[in-house]
Short mmCIF file of C-alpha atoms and ligand atoms in Angstrom, two decimals:
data_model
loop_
_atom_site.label_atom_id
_atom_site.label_comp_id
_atom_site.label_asym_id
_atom_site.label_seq_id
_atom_site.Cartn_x
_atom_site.Cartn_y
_atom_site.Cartn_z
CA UNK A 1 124.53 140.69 110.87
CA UNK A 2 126.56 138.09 109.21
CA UNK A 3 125.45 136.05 106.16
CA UNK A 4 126.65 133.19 104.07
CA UNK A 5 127.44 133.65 100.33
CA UNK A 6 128.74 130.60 99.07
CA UNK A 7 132.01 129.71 101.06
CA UNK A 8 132.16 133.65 102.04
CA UNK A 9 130.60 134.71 105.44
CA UNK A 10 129.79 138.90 104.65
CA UNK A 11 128.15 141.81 105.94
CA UNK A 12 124.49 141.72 105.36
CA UNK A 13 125.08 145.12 103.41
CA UNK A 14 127.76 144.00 100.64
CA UNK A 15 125.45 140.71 100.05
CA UNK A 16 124.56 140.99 96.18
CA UNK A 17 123.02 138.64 93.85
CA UNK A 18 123.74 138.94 89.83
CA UNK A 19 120.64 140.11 87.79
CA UNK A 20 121.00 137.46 85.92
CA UNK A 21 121.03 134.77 88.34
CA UNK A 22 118.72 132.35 87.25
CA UNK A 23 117.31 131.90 91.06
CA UNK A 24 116.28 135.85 90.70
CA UNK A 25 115.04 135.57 86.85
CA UNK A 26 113.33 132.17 87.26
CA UNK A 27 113.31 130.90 90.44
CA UNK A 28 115.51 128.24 88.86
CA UNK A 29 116.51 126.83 92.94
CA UNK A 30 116.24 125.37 96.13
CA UNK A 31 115.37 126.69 99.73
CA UNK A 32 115.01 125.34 103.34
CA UNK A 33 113.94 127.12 106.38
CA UNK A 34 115.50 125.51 109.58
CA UNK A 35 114.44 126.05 113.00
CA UNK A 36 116.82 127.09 115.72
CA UNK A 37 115.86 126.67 119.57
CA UNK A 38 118.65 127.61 121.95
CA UNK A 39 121.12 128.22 119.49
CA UNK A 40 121.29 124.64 118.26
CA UNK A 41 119.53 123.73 114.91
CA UNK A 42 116.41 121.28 115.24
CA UNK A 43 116.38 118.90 112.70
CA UNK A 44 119.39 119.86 110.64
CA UNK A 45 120.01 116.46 108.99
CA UNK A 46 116.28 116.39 107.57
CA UNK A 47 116.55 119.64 105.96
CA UNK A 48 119.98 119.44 104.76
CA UNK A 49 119.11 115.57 102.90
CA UNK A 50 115.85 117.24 101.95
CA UNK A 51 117.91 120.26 99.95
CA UNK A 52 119.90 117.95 98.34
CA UNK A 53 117.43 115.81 97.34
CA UNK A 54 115.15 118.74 95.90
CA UNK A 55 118.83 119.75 93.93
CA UNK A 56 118.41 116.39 92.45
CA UNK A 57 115.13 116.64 91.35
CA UNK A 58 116.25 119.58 89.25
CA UNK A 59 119.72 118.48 88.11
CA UNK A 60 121.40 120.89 89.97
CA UNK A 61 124.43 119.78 91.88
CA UNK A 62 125.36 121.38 94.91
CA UNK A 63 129.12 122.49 95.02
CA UNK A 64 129.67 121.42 98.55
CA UNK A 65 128.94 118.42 100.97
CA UNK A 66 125.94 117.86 103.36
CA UNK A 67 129.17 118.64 106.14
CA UNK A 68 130.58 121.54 104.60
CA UNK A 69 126.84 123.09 104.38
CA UNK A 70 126.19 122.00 107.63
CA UNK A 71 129.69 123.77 109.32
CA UNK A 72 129.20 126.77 107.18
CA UNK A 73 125.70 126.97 108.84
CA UNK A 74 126.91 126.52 112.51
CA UNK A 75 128.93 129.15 112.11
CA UNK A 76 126.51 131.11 110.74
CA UNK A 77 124.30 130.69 113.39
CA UNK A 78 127.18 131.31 115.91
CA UNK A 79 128.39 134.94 113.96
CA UNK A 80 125.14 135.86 114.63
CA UNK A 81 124.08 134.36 117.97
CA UNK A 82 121.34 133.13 116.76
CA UNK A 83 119.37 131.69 120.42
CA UNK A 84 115.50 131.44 119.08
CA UNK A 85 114.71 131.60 115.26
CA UNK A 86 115.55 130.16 111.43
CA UNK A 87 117.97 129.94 109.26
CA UNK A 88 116.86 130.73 105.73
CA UNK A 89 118.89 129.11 103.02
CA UNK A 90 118.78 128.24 98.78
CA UNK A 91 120.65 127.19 95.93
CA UNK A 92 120.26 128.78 92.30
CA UNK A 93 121.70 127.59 89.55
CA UNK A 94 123.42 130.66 89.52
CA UNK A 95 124.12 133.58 86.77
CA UNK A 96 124.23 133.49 82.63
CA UNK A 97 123.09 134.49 80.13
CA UNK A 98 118.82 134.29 79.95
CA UNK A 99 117.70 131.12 78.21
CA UNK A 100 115.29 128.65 79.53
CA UNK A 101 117.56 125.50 78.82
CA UNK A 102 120.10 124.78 81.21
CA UNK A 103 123.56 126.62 80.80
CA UNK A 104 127.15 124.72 80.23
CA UNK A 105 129.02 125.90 83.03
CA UNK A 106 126.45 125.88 86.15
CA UNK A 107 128.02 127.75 88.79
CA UNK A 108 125.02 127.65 91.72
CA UNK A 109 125.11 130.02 94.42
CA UNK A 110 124.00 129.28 97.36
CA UNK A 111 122.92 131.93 100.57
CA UNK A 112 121.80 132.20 103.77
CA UNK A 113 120.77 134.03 106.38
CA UNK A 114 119.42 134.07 110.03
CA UNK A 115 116.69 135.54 111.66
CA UNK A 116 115.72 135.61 115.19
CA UNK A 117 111.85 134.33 114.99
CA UNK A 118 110.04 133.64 118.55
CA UNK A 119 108.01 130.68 118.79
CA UNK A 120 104.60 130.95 117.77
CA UNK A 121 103.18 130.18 121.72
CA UNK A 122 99.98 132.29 121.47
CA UNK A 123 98.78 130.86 118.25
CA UNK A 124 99.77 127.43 119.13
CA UNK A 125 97.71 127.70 122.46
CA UNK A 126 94.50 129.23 120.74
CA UNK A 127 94.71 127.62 117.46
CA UNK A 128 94.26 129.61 114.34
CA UNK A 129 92.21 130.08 111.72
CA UNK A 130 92.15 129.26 108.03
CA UNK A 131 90.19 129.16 104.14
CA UNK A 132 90.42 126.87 101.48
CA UNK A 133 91.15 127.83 98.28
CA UNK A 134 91.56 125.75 94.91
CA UNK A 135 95.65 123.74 94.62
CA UNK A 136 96.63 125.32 90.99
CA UNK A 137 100.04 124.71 91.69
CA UNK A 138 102.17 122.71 88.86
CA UNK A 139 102.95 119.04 90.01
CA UNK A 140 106.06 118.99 91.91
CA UNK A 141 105.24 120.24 95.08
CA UNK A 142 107.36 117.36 96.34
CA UNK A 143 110.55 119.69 95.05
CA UNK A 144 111.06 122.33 97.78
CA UNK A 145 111.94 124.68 94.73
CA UNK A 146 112.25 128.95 94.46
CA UNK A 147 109.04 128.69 92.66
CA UNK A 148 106.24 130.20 94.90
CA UNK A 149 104.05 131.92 93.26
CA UNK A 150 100.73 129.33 93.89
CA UNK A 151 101.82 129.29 97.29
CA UNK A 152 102.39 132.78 97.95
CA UNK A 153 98.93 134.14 95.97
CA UNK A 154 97.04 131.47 98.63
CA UNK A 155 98.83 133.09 101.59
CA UNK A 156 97.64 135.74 100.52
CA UNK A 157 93.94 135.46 100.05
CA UNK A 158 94.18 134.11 103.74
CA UNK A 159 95.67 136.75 105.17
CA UNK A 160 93.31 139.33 103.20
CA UNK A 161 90.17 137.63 104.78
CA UNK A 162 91.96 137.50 108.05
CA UNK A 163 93.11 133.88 108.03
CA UNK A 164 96.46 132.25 109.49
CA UNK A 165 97.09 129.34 106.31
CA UNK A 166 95.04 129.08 102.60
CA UNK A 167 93.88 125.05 102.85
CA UNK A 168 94.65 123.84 99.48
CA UNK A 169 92.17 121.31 97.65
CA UNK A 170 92.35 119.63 94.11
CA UNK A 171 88.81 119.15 93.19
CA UNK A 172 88.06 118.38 96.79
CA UNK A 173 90.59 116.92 97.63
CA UNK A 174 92.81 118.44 100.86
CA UNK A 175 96.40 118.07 99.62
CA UNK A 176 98.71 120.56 102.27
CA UNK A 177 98.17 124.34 103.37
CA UNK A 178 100.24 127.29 100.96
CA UNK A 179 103.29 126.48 103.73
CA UNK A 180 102.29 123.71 105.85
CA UNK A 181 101.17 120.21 105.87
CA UNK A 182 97.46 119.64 106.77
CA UNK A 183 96.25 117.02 109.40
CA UNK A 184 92.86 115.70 111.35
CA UNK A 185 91.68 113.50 113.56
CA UNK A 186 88.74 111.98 113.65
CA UNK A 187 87.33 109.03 115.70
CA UNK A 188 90.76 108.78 117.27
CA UNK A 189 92.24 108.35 113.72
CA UNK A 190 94.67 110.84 112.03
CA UNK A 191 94.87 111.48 108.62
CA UNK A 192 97.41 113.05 106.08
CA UNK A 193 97.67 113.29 102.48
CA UNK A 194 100.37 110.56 101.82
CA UNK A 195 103.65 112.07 100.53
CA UNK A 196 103.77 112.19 97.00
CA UNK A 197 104.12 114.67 94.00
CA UNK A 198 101.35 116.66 95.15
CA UNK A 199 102.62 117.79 98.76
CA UNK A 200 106.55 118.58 100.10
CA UNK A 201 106.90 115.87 102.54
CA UNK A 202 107.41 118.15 105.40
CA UNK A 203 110.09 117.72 108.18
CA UNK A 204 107.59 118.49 111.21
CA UNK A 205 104.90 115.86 109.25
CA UNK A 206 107.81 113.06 109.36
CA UNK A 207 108.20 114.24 113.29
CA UNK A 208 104.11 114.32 113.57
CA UNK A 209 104.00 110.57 112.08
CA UNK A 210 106.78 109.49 114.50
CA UNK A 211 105.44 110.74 117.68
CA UNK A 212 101.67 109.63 116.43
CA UNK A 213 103.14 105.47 117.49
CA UNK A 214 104.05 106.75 120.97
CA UNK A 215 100.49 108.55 121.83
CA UNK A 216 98.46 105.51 120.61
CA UNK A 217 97.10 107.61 118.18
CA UNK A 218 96.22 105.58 114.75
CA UNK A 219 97.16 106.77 111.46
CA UNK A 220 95.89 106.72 107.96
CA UNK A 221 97.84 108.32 105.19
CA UNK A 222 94.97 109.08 102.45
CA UNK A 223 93.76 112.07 101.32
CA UNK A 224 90.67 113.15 103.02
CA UNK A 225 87.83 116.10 101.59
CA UNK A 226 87.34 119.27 102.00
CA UNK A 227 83.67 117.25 104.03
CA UNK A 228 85.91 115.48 105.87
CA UNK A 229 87.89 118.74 106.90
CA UNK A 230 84.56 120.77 108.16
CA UNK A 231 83.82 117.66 110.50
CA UNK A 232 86.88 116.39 111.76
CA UNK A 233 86.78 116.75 115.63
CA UNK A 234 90.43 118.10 115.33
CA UNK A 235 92.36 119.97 112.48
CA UNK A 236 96.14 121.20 113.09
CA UNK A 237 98.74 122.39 110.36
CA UNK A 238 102.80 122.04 110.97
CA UNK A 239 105.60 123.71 109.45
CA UNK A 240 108.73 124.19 110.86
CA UNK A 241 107.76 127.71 111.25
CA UNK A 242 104.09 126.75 112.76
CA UNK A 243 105.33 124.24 114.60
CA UNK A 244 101.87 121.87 115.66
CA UNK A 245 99.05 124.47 115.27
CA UNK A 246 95.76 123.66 115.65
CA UNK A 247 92.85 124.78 113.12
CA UNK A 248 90.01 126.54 115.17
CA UNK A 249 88.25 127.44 111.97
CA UNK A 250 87.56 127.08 108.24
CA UNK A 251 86.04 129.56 106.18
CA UNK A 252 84.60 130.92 109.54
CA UNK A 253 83.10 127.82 110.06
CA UNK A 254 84.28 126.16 113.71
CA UNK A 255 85.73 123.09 113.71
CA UNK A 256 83.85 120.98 116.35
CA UNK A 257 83.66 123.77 119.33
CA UNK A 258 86.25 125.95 117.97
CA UNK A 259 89.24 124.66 121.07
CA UNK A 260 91.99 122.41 119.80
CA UNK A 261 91.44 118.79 120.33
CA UNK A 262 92.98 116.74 123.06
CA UNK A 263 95.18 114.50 120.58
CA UNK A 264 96.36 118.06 119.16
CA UNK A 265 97.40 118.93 122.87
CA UNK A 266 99.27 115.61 123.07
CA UNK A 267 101.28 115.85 119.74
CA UNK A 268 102.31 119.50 120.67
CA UNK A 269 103.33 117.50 124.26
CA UNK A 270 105.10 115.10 121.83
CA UNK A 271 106.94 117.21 119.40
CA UNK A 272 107.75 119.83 122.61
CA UNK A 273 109.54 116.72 124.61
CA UNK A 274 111.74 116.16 120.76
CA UNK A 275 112.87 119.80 120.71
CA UNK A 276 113.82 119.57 124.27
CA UNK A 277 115.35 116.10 123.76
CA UNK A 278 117.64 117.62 120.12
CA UNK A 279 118.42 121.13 121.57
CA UNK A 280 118.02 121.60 124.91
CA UNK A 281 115.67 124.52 124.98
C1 DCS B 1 104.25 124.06 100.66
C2 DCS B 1 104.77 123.59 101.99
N1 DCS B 1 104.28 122.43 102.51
C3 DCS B 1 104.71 121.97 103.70
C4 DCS B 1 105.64 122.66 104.46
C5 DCS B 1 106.09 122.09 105.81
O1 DCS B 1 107.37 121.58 105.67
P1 DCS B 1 108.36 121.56 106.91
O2 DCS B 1 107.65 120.81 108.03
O3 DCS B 1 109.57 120.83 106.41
O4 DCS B 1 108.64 122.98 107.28
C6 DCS B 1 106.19 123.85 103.95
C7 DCS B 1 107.22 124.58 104.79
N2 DCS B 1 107.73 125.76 104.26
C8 DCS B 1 108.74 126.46 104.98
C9 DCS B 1 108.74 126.28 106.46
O5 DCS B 1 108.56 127.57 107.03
N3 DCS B 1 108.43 128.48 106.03
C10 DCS B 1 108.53 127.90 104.82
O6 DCS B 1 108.42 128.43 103.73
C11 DCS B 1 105.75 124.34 102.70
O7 DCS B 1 106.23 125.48 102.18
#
């Protein structure tokens, strides 16, 4: 397959990175992951504004525009023939010589790739399940930066007790899963953490919040507890990977009687008619 190495499209075997790229040594960067239904990207505009804005958050300035990145991707996507799946994309600040402090010349390098990634339709029907663990992340996780570590050490505890996404919880608080955005409903109200340092303002939670008006479904964006989580009468996560998936249960507890909620159903309805409506598929 084909992949993008700055303004270069290559073959996936003579991609390299330099050891000393700062992305590789520090995760000094940026990433998005954008979904791709029927060979058109979903969302594009989000991400790409998103990147940039994480860039900025980090002083690192992007050697191209939002429509050079964009046309690079497309034809990206159309080297490959990409029909159902992501795009994976980041910036790094690029390679010199190791210090911590920022280097003169900054020459960031950005990549990207594709991958064809079916939708999750199993999961999404069933509903999954998940744990909570402690949020010991730093306090950006509004920059969508290289530096996963938090996130990836909660996927996996998840995973090794058989769970779909780690809950995250400061004190006990509910702030997002390790790569999703957290949601309930209860009493015909939904509830989010509201977007700030603590969570990345997801692209499918901007979606979620738009379609919410349409269903008549009410919406409060404040934190709710890990009490409120364990008896909400519907729990769902969404990521652009995840899509709307509902939360069956937490810490092997069920959440009401284990089968995704009605207003759940109706959002995936929702978000389902917006794919359809931006790509076709
Ligand atoms: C920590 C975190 N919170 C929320 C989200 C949801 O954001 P989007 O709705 O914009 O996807 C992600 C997505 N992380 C990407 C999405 O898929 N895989 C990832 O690593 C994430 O990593």
């Amino acid at each position: 397959g084909t992949i993008l190495v700055n303004d270069q499209f290559l073959d996936r075997v003579n991609g390299t990175v330099d050891i000393e790229d700062r992305g590789y040594q520090f995760g000094d960067g940026v990433y998005e992951v954008v979904r791709v239904y029927g060979g058109k990207m979903f969302t594009a505009e989000e991400h790409l504004t998103r990147l940039f804005e994480s860039a900025e958050k980090i002083f690192l300035k992007l050697p191209f525009t939002l429509e050079e990145l964009t046309a690079r991707l497309e034809k990206l996507m159309d080297d490959n023939q990409l029909d159902t799946g992501i795009i994976y994309l980041q910036v790094t600040r690029g390679a010199s010589s190791r210090q911590h402090h920022f280097p003169q010349e900054q020459n960031a390098v950005l990549t990207a790739y594709t991958k064809e990634v079916a939708r999750p339709v199993k999961d999404m029907s069933a509903g999954v399940k998940a744990i909570t663990t402690p949020d010991v992340r730093w306090l950006r996780c509004d920059i969508k930066s290289l530096n996963l570590l938090g996130n990836l050490l909660a996927k996996q505890e998840a995973v090794s007790k058989g769970g779909f996404e780690a809950i995250l919880h400061r004190d006990e608080t509910v702030t997002e899963g390790s790569s999703s955005n957290i949601f309930i409903i209860s009493n015909n109200t939904m509830y989010t953490h509201p977007a700030t340092n603590l969570i990345l303002n997801g692209i499918t939670r901007r979606e979620i919040l738009k379609h919410c008006a349409n269903i008549g479904l009410q919406v409060a964006e404040r934190p709710f507890t890990l009490d409120e989580l364990k008896n909400a009468d519907e729990a769902f996560m969404a990521s652009t990977t995840a899509e709307v998936m509902p939360l069956t249960s937490i810490n092997d507890e069920l959440i009401a009687n284990g089968a995704p909620g009605n207003w759940t159903r109706k959002l995936q309805e929702a978000f389902e008619t917006g794919v359809e409506k931006e790509c076709g598929a």
